Amino acid sequence: MINYLFLLISFFMFWISMLVFTLILFRQKVKDHTYKMIVCSLLMTHVSIISFTLQSLKMPNYMILFQPVCFIIFYYYIFKIQFLHTLIVTLAVYTINFIAEVSLYLFYTRFHIAEFLEIAQAAEILPLFYLLIINVVLSTVLYKFRIGFTFVPFRKISRSAFTNIKRNTFFLVSSGLFIVIFGTATVVFLHASVLAGLTSVSMFMVLLFHHLYNREIRE
């Protein structure tokens, strides 16, 4: 239970830092996309839990593509930018994080290739905090010196639209989402199938909340 909650919080904080980095890298105001970041981070947190479990079960190496593919899908669906721009954003941030992670392994192993490959394949949580710090540092530097790209247009939710959300819908869906995630946390590691099922339900609840939210602001 404690281990799962630790993973849940760790992955959520990492994805928040990752999404903040994507927005600042492409010269966006973070506060204009707060809601989208939270929804996308919740979804990617559960994807990361699934990936972490698959890694512990020694699944095939091609399953490493599961996480970036989900990131592309969720980013495209939630932030509503062109698919090509979604690929550009994903490629940029994943490349930077990949270089940072590889640099950590090479420095730790003192450039011994055999040890590098062994650690890279066995690494689990440590790189997560390292990459979180890297994302925060890079975001701070980019924001302070106003460095970034402007060719990727983002759509933002206006303040007036945000205030039009019906409180009952927000409360009911948020409560349901919390209950599902808490339920997942209590029984998640009893069996792999339980993890897959409850995580899928949690992700469905997040998507349902996002759908109802968009419907409310359109009305």
PDB file of C-alpha atoms in Angstrom:
ATOM      1  CA  MET A   1       0.000   0.000   0.000  1.00  0.00           C
ATOM      2  CA  ILE A   2       2.687   2.490   1.072  1.00  0.00           C
ATOM      3  CA  ASN A   3       4.946   1.442  -1.799  1.00  0.00           C
ATOM      4  CA  TYR A   4       2.143   1.916  -4.298  1.00  0.00           C
ATOM      5  CA  LEU A   5       1.223   5.362  -2.958  1.00  0.00           C
ATOM      6  CA  PHE A   6       4.897   6.304  -3.109  1.00  0.00           C
ATOM      7  CA  LEU A   7       5.034   5.211  -6.756  1.00  0.00           C
ATOM      8  CA  LEU A   8       1.778   6.995  -7.525  1.00  0.00           C
ATOM      9  CA  ILE A   9       2.956  10.307  -6.075  1.00  0.00           C
ATOM     10  CA  SER A  10       6.433   9.970  -7.604  1.00  0.00           C
ATOM     11  CA  PHE A  11       5.150   9.292 -11.098  1.00  0.00           C
ATOM     12  CA  PHE A  12       2.554  12.061 -10.832  1.00  0.00           C
ATOM     13  CA  MET A  13       5.186  14.620  -9.802  1.00  0.00           C
ATOM     14  CA  PHE A  14       7.451  13.464 -12.623  1.00  0.00           C
ATOM     15  CA  TRP A  15       4.746  13.859 -15.265  1.00  0.00           C
ATOM     16  CA  ILE A  16       3.777  17.271 -13.916  1.00  0.00           C
ATOM     17  CA  SER A  17       7.414  18.355 -14.283  1.00  0.00           C
ATOM     18  CA  MET A  18       7.549  16.800 -17.755  1.00  0.00           C
ATOM     19  CA  LEU A  19       4.436  18.645 -18.941  1.00  0.00           C
ATOM     20  CA  VAL A  20       5.580  21.938 -17.432  1.00  0.00           C
ATOM     21  CA  PHE A  21       8.819  21.479 -19.351  1.00  0.00           C
ATOM     22  CA  THR A  22       6.957  20.873 -22.627  1.00  0.00           C
ATOM     23  CA  LEU A  23       4.911  24.045 -22.161  1.00  0.00           C
ATOM     24  CA  ILE A  24       7.830  26.282 -21.216  1.00  0.00           C
ATOM     25  CA  LEU A  25       9.999  24.818 -23.980  1.00  0.00           C
ATOM     26  CA  PHE A  26       7.368  25.918 -26.479  1.00  0.00           C
ATOM     27  CA  ARG A  27       6.795  29.310 -24.797  1.00  0.00           C
ATOM     28  CA  GLN A  28       3.385  28.644 -23.276  1.00  0.00           C
ATOM     29  CA  LYS A  29       1.933  30.054 -20.058  1.00  0.00           C
ATOM     30  CA  VAL A  30       1.738  27.134 -17.647  1.00  0.00           C
ATOM     31  CA  LYS A  31      -1.230  28.519 -15.700  1.00  0.00           C
ATOM     32  CA  ASP A  32      -3.336  28.558 -18.895  1.00  0.00           C
ATOM     33  CA  HIS A  33      -2.991  24.773 -19.141  1.00  0.00           C
ATOM     34  CA  THR A  34      -3.172  23.741 -15.472  1.00  0.00           C
ATOM     35  CA  TYR A  35      -6.283  21.602 -15.864  1.00  0.00           C
ATOM     36  CA  LYS A  36      -4.909  19.820 -18.936  1.00  0.00           C
ATOM     37  CA  MET A  37      -1.632  19.110 -17.159  1.00  0.00           C
ATOM     38  CA  ILE A  38      -3.401  17.526 -14.199  1.00  0.00           C
ATOM     39  CA  VAL A  39      -5.582  15.291 -16.382  1.00  0.00           C
ATOM     40  CA  CYS A  40      -2.688  14.223 -18.598  1.00  0.00           C
ATOM     41  CA  SER A  41      -0.463  13.599 -15.556  1.00  0.00           C
ATOM     42  CA  LEU A  42      -3.114  11.413 -13.914  1.00  0.00           C
ATOM     43  CA  LEU A  43      -3.410   9.327 -17.068  1.00  0.00           C
ATOM     44  CA  MET A  44       0.341   9.023 -17.576  1.00  0.00           C
ATOM     45  CA  THR A  45       0.810   8.144 -13.906  1.00  0.00           C
ATOM     46  CA  HIS A  46      -1.341   5.052 -14.368  1.00  0.00           C
ATOM     47  CA  VAL A  47       0.431   4.242 -17.627  1.00  0.00           C
ATOM     48  CA  SER A  48       3.729   4.437 -15.735  1.00  0.00           C
ATOM     49  CA  ILE A  49       2.413   2.072 -13.055  1.00  0.00           C
ATOM     50  CA  ILE A  50       1.494  -0.412 -15.787  1.00  0.00           C
ATOM     51  CA  SER A  51       4.924  -0.017 -17.428  1.00  0.00           C
ATOM     52  CA  PHE A  52       6.652  -0.448 -14.073  1.00  0.00           C
ATOM     53  CA  THR A  53       4.713  -3.667 -13.435  1.00  0.00           C
ATOM     54  CA  LEU A  54       5.440  -5.008 -16.913  1.00  0.00           C
ATOM     55  CA  GLN A  55       9.116  -4.273 -16.363  1.00  0.00           C
ATOM     56  CA  SER A  56       9.094  -6.261 -13.119  1.00  0.00           C
ATOM     57  CA  LEU A  57       7.432  -9.154 -14.972  1.00  0.00           C
ATOM     58  CA  LYS A  58      10.243  -9.167 -17.571  1.00  0.00           C
ATOM     59  CA  MET A  59       8.000  -8.377 -20.517  1.00  0.00           C
ATOM     60  CA  PRO A  60       9.441  -8.108 -24.078  1.00  0.00           C
ATOM     61  CA  ASN A  61      11.690  -5.118 -24.800  1.00  0.00           C
ATOM     62  CA  TYR A  62       9.302  -3.629 -27.363  1.00  0.00           C
ATOM     63  CA  MET A  63       6.909  -2.840 -24.495  1.00  0.00           C
ATOM     64  CA  ILE A  64       9.174   0.134 -23.805  1.00  0.00           C
ATOM     65  CA  LEU A  65       7.212   1.884 -26.566  1.00  0.00           C
ATOM     66  CA  PHE A  66       3.993   1.603 -24.562  1.00  0.00           C
ATOM     67  CA  GLN A  67       4.623   4.723 -22.494  1.00  0.00           C
ATOM     68  CA  PRO A  68       5.644   7.183 -25.264  1.00  0.00           C
ATOM     69  CA  VAL A  69       2.774   5.985 -27.479  1.00  0.00           C
ATOM     70  CA  CYS A  70       0.302   6.677 -24.660  1.00  0.00           C
ATOM     71  CA  PHE A  71       1.916  10.063 -24.095  1.00  0.00           C
ATOM     72  CA  ILE A  72       1.402  10.984 -27.751  1.00  0.00           C
ATOM     73  CA  ILE A  73      -2.244   9.884 -27.682  1.00  0.00           C
ATOM     74  CA  PHE A  74      -3.118  11.670 -24.438  1.00  0.00           C
ATOM     75  CA  TYR A  75      -1.197  14.829 -25.320  1.00  0.00           C
ATOM     76  CA  TYR A  76      -2.916  15.028 -28.700  1.00  0.00           C
ATOM     77  CA  TYR A  77      -6.349  14.383 -27.223  1.00  0.00           C
ATOM     78  CA  ILE A  78      -6.089  16.648 -24.182  1.00  0.00           C
ATOM     79  CA  PHE A  79      -4.020  19.593 -25.434  1.00  0.00           C
ATOM     80  CA  LYS A  80      -5.736  19.512 -28.842  1.00  0.00           C
ATOM     81  CA  ILE A  81      -2.764  20.500 -30.970  1.00  0.00           C
ATOM     82  CA  GLN A  82      -2.010  19.121 -34.430  1.00  0.00           C
ATOM     83  CA  PHE A  83      -0.745  15.553 -34.487  1.00  0.00           C
ATOM     84  CA  LEU A  84       2.515  16.587 -36.172  1.00  0.00           C
ATOM     85  CA  HIS A  85       3.093  19.161 -33.449  1.00  0.00           C
ATOM     86  CA  THR A  86       2.345  16.502 -30.829  1.00  0.00           C
ATOM     87  CA  LEU A  87       5.063  14.321 -32.333  1.00  0.00           C
ATOM     88  CA  ILE A  88       7.482  17.257 -32.315  1.00  0.00           C
ATOM     89  CA  VAL A  89       6.761  18.018 -28.642  1.00  0.00           C
ATOM     90  CA  THR A  90       7.113  14.349 -27.687  1.00  0.00           C
ATOM     91  CA  LEU A  91      10.339  13.911 -29.648  1.00  0.00           C
ATOM     92  CA  ALA A  92      11.864  17.041 -28.126  1.00  0.00           C
ATOM     93  CA  VAL A  93      11.177  16.280 -24.456  1.00  0.00           C
ATOM     94  CA  TYR A  94      11.848  12.544 -24.711  1.00  0.00           C
ATOM     95  CA  THR A  95      15.153  13.188 -26.482  1.00  0.00           C
ATOM     96  CA  ILE A  96      16.274  15.649 -23.812  1.00  0.00           C
ATOM     97  CA  ASN A  97      15.241  13.296 -20.991  1.00  0.00           C
ATOM     98  CA  PHE A  98      16.887  10.356 -22.773  1.00  0.00           C
ATOM     99  CA  ILE A  99      20.177  12.244 -23.069  1.00  0.00           C
ATOM    100  CA  ALA A 100      19.972  13.230 -19.396  1.00  0.00           C
ATOM    101  CA  GLU A 101      19.261   9.652 -18.279  1.00  0.00           C
ATOM    102  CA  VAL A 102      22.019   8.138 -20.424  1.00  0.00           C
ATOM    103  CA  SER A 103      24.454  10.757 -19.100  1.00  0.00           C
ATOM    104  CA  LEU A 104      23.590   9.704 -15.548  1.00  0.00           C
ATOM    105  CA  TYR A 105      24.270   6.035 -16.306  1.00  0.00           C
ATOM    106  CA  LEU A 106      27.523   6.756 -18.136  1.00  0.00           C
ATOM    107  CA  PHE A 107      28.775   8.989 -15.339  1.00  0.00           C
ATOM    108  CA  TYR A 108      27.819   6.422 -12.686  1.00  0.00           C
ATOM    109  CA  THR A 109      29.551   3.552 -14.513  1.00  0.00           C
ATOM    110  CA  ARG A 110      32.515   5.705 -15.573  1.00  0.00           C
ATOM    111  CA  PHE A 111      31.800   4.931 -19.224  1.00  0.00           C
ATOM    112  CA  HIS A 112      32.059   1.141 -18.845  1.00  0.00           C
ATOM    113  CA  ILE A 113      29.651  -0.054 -21.523  1.00  0.00           C
ATOM    114  CA  ALA A 114      28.915  -3.459 -19.953  1.00  0.00           C
ATOM    115  CA  GLU A 115      28.014  -1.928 -16.588  1.00  0.00           C
ATOM    116  CA  PHE A 116      26.079   0.828 -18.355  1.00  0.00           C
ATOM    117  CA  LEU A 117      23.840  -1.678 -20.154  1.00  0.00           C
ATOM    118  CA  GLU A 118      23.270  -3.695 -16.981  1.00  0.00           C
ATOM    119  CA  ILE A 119      22.254  -0.658 -14.910  1.00  0.00           C
ATOM    120  CA  ALA A 120      20.136   0.827 -17.693  1.00  0.00           C
ATOM    121  CA  GLN A 121      18.118  -2.381 -17.974  1.00  0.00           C
ATOM    122  CA  ALA A 122      17.674  -2.737 -14.206  1.00  0.00           C
ATOM    123  CA  ALA A 123      17.015   0.930 -13.375  1.00  0.00           C
ATOM    124  CA  GLU A 124      13.639   1.643 -11.854  1.00  0.00           C
ATOM    125  CA  ILE A 125      12.999   4.553  -9.494  1.00  0.00           C
ATOM    126  CA  LEU A 126      16.332   6.397  -9.176  1.00  0.00           C
ATOM    127  CA  PRO A 127      16.282   7.908 -12.708  1.00  0.00           C
ATOM    128  CA  LEU A 128      12.753   9.151 -12.052  1.00  0.00           C
ATOM    129  CA  PHE A 129      13.871  11.633  -9.392  1.00  0.00           C
ATOM    130  CA  TYR A 130      16.937  12.584 -11.402  1.00  0.00           C
ATOM    131  CA  LEU A 131      14.808  13.367 -14.465  1.00  0.00           C
ATOM    132  CA  LEU A 132      12.283  15.234 -12.309  1.00  0.00           C
ATOM    133  CA  ILE A 133      15.090  17.500 -11.071  1.00  0.00           C
ATOM    134  CA  ILE A 134      16.409  17.907 -14.626  1.00  0.00           C
ATOM    135  CA  ASN A 135      12.946  18.930 -15.848  1.00  0.00           C
ATOM    136  CA  VAL A 136      12.569  21.468 -13.038  1.00  0.00           C
ATOM    137  CA  VAL A 137      16.036  22.943 -13.615  1.00  0.00           C
ATOM    138  CA  LEU A 138      15.612  23.171 -17.393  1.00  0.00           C
ATOM    139  CA  SER A 139      12.137  24.675 -17.021  1.00  0.00           C
ATOM    140  CA  THR A 140      13.484  27.293 -14.619  1.00  0.00           C
ATOM    141  CA  VAL A 141      16.369  28.212 -16.936  1.00  0.00           C
ATOM    142  CA  LEU A 142      14.147  28.394 -20.021  1.00  0.00           C
ATOM    143  CA  TYR A 143      11.568  30.509 -18.203  1.00  0.00           C
ATOM    144  CA  LYS A 144      14.103  32.880 -16.673  1.00  0.00           C
ATOM    145  CA  PHE A 145      15.983  33.531 -19.928  1.00  0.00           C
ATOM    146  CA  ARG A 146      12.875  33.330 -22.141  1.00  0.00           C
ATOM    147  CA  ILE A 147      14.312  30.553 -24.287  1.00  0.00           C
ATOM    148  CA  GLY A 148      12.087  28.290 -26.349  1.00  0.00           C
ATOM    149  CA  PHE A 149      10.194  27.675 -29.568  1.00  0.00           C
ATOM    150  CA  THR A 150       7.034  29.425 -30.753  1.00  0.00           C
ATOM    151  CA  PHE A 151       6.004  27.453 -33.841  1.00  0.00           C
ATOM    152  CA  VAL A 152       3.693  25.045 -31.965  1.00  0.00           C
ATOM    153  CA  PRO A 153       0.276  26.666 -31.306  1.00  0.00           C
ATOM    154  CA  PHE A 154      -1.629  25.609 -28.191  1.00  0.00           C
ATOM    155  CA  ARG A 155      -5.280  26.177 -27.364  1.00  0.00           C
ATOM    156  CA  LYS A 156      -6.075  27.453 -23.902  1.00  0.00           C
ATOM    157  CA  ILE A 157      -9.297  27.442 -21.875  1.00  0.00           C
ATOM    158  CA  SER A 158     -10.520  30.942 -21.112  1.00  0.00           C
ATOM    159  CA  ARG A 159     -11.269  32.048 -17.559  1.00  0.00           C
ATOM    160  CA  SER A 160     -14.909  32.716 -18.394  1.00  0.00           C
ATOM    161  CA  ALA A 161     -15.352  29.206 -19.768  1.00  0.00           C
ATOM    162  CA  PHE A 162     -13.654  27.728 -16.727  1.00  0.00           C
ATOM    163  CA  THR A 163     -16.123  29.412 -14.369  1.00  0.00           C
ATOM    164  CA  ASN A 164     -19.080  27.932 -16.256  1.00  0.00           C
ATOM    165  CA  ILE A 165     -18.427  24.391 -15.040  1.00  0.00           C
ATOM    166  CA  LYS A 166     -21.368  23.014 -13.077  1.00  0.00           C
ATOM    167  CA  ARG A 167     -20.268  22.309  -9.531  1.00  0.00           C
ATOM    168  CA  ASN A 168     -22.355  19.166  -9.174  1.00  0.00           C
ATOM    169  CA  THR A 169     -20.760  17.506 -12.203  1.00  0.00           C
ATOM    170  CA  PHE A 170     -17.298  18.505 -11.059  1.00  0.00           C
ATOM    171  CA  PHE A 171     -17.889  17.187  -7.532  1.00  0.00           C
ATOM    172  CA  LEU A 172     -19.451  13.874  -8.590  1.00  0.00           C
ATOM    173  CA  VAL A 173     -16.841  12.994 -11.194  1.00  0.00           C
ATOM    174  CA  SER A 174     -13.948  14.131  -8.991  1.00  0.00           C
ATOM    175  CA  SER A 175     -15.272  12.032  -6.103  1.00  0.00           C
ATOM    176  CA  GLY A 176     -15.659   9.002  -8.349  1.00  0.00           C
ATOM    177  CA  LEU A 177     -12.139   9.447  -9.650  1.00  0.00           C
ATOM    178  CA  PHE A 178     -10.724   9.675  -6.130  1.00  0.00           C
ATOM    179  CA  ILE A 179     -12.600   6.553  -5.005  1.00  0.00           C
ATOM    180  CA  VAL A 180     -11.357   4.532  -7.975  1.00  0.00           C
ATOM    181  CA  ILE A 181      -7.742   5.611  -7.530  1.00  0.00           C
ATOM    182  CA  PHE A 182      -7.893   4.941  -3.778  1.00  0.00           C
ATOM    183  CA  GLY A 183      -9.403   1.529  -4.448  1.00  0.00           C
ATOM    184  CA  THR A 184      -6.617   0.801  -6.878  1.00  0.00           C
ATOM    185  CA  ALA A 185      -4.051   1.736  -4.245  1.00  0.00           C
ATOM    186  CA  THR A 186      -5.464  -0.708  -1.689  1.00  0.00           C
ATOM    187  CA  VAL A 187      -5.479  -3.866  -3.783  1.00  0.00           C
ATOM    188  CA  VAL A 188      -3.272  -3.109  -6.751  1.00  0.00           C
ATOM    189  CA  PHE A 189      -0.431  -5.511  -6.076  1.00  0.00           C
ATOM    190  CA  LEU A 190      -2.568  -8.534  -5.174  1.00  0.00           C
ATOM    191  CA  HIS A 191      -2.463  -9.734  -8.751  1.00  0.00           C
ATOM    192  CA  ALA A 192      -1.335  -8.390 -12.124  1.00  0.00           C
ATOM    193  CA  SER A 193      -4.832  -8.730 -13.590  1.00  0.00           C
ATOM    194  CA  VAL A 194      -6.217  -6.649 -10.724  1.00  0.00           C
ATOM    195  CA  LEU A 195      -3.676  -3.959 -11.565  1.00  0.00           C
ATOM    196  CA  ALA A 196      -4.631  -3.954 -15.229  1.00  0.00           C
ATOM    197  CA  GLY A 197      -8.348  -3.875 -14.526  1.00  0.00           C
ATOM    198  CA  LEU A 198      -8.421  -1.201 -11.843  1.00  0.00           C
ATOM    199  CA  THR A 199      -5.875   0.971 -13.611  1.00  0.00           C
ATOM    200  CA  SER A 200      -7.973   0.811 -16.762  1.00  0.00           C
ATOM    201  CA  VAL A 201     -11.040   1.865 -14.772  1.00  0.00           C
ATOM    202  CA  SER A 202      -9.081   4.736 -13.226  1.00  0.00           C
ATOM    203  CA  MET A 203      -7.952   5.938 -16.642  1.00  0.00           C
ATOM    204  CA  PHE A 204     -11.514   5.675 -17.916  1.00  0.00           C
ATOM    205  CA  MET A 205     -12.713   7.857 -15.038  1.00  0.00           C
ATOM    206  CA  VAL A 206     -10.098  10.494 -15.857  1.00  0.00           C
ATOM    207  CA  LEU A 207     -11.159  10.506 -19.510  1.00  0.00           C
ATOM    208  CA  LEU A 208     -14.817  10.686 -18.473  1.00  0.00           C
ATOM    209  CA  PHE A 209     -14.075  13.661 -16.261  1.00  0.00           C
ATOM    210  CA  HIS A 210     -12.231  15.351 -19.138  1.00  0.00           C
ATOM    211  CA  HIS A 211     -15.131  14.701 -21.522  1.00  0.00           C
ATOM    212  CA  LEU A 212     -17.745  16.092 -19.109  1.00  0.00           C
ATOM    213  CA  TYR A 213     -15.537  19.072 -18.370  1.00  0.00           C
ATOM    214  CA  ASN A 214     -15.247  19.927 -22.068  1.00  0.00           C
ATOM    215  CA  ARG A 215     -18.987  19.527 -22.534  1.00  0.00           C
ATOM    216  CA  GLU A 216     -19.660  21.905 -19.661  1.00  0.00           C
ATOM    217  CA  ILE A 217     -17.376  24.654 -20.970  1.00  0.00           C
ATOM    218  CA  ARG A 218     -18.923  24.356 -24.446  1.00  0.00           C
ATOM    219  CA  GLU A 219     -22.348  24.936 -22.939  1.00  0.00           C
TER     220      GLU A 219
END
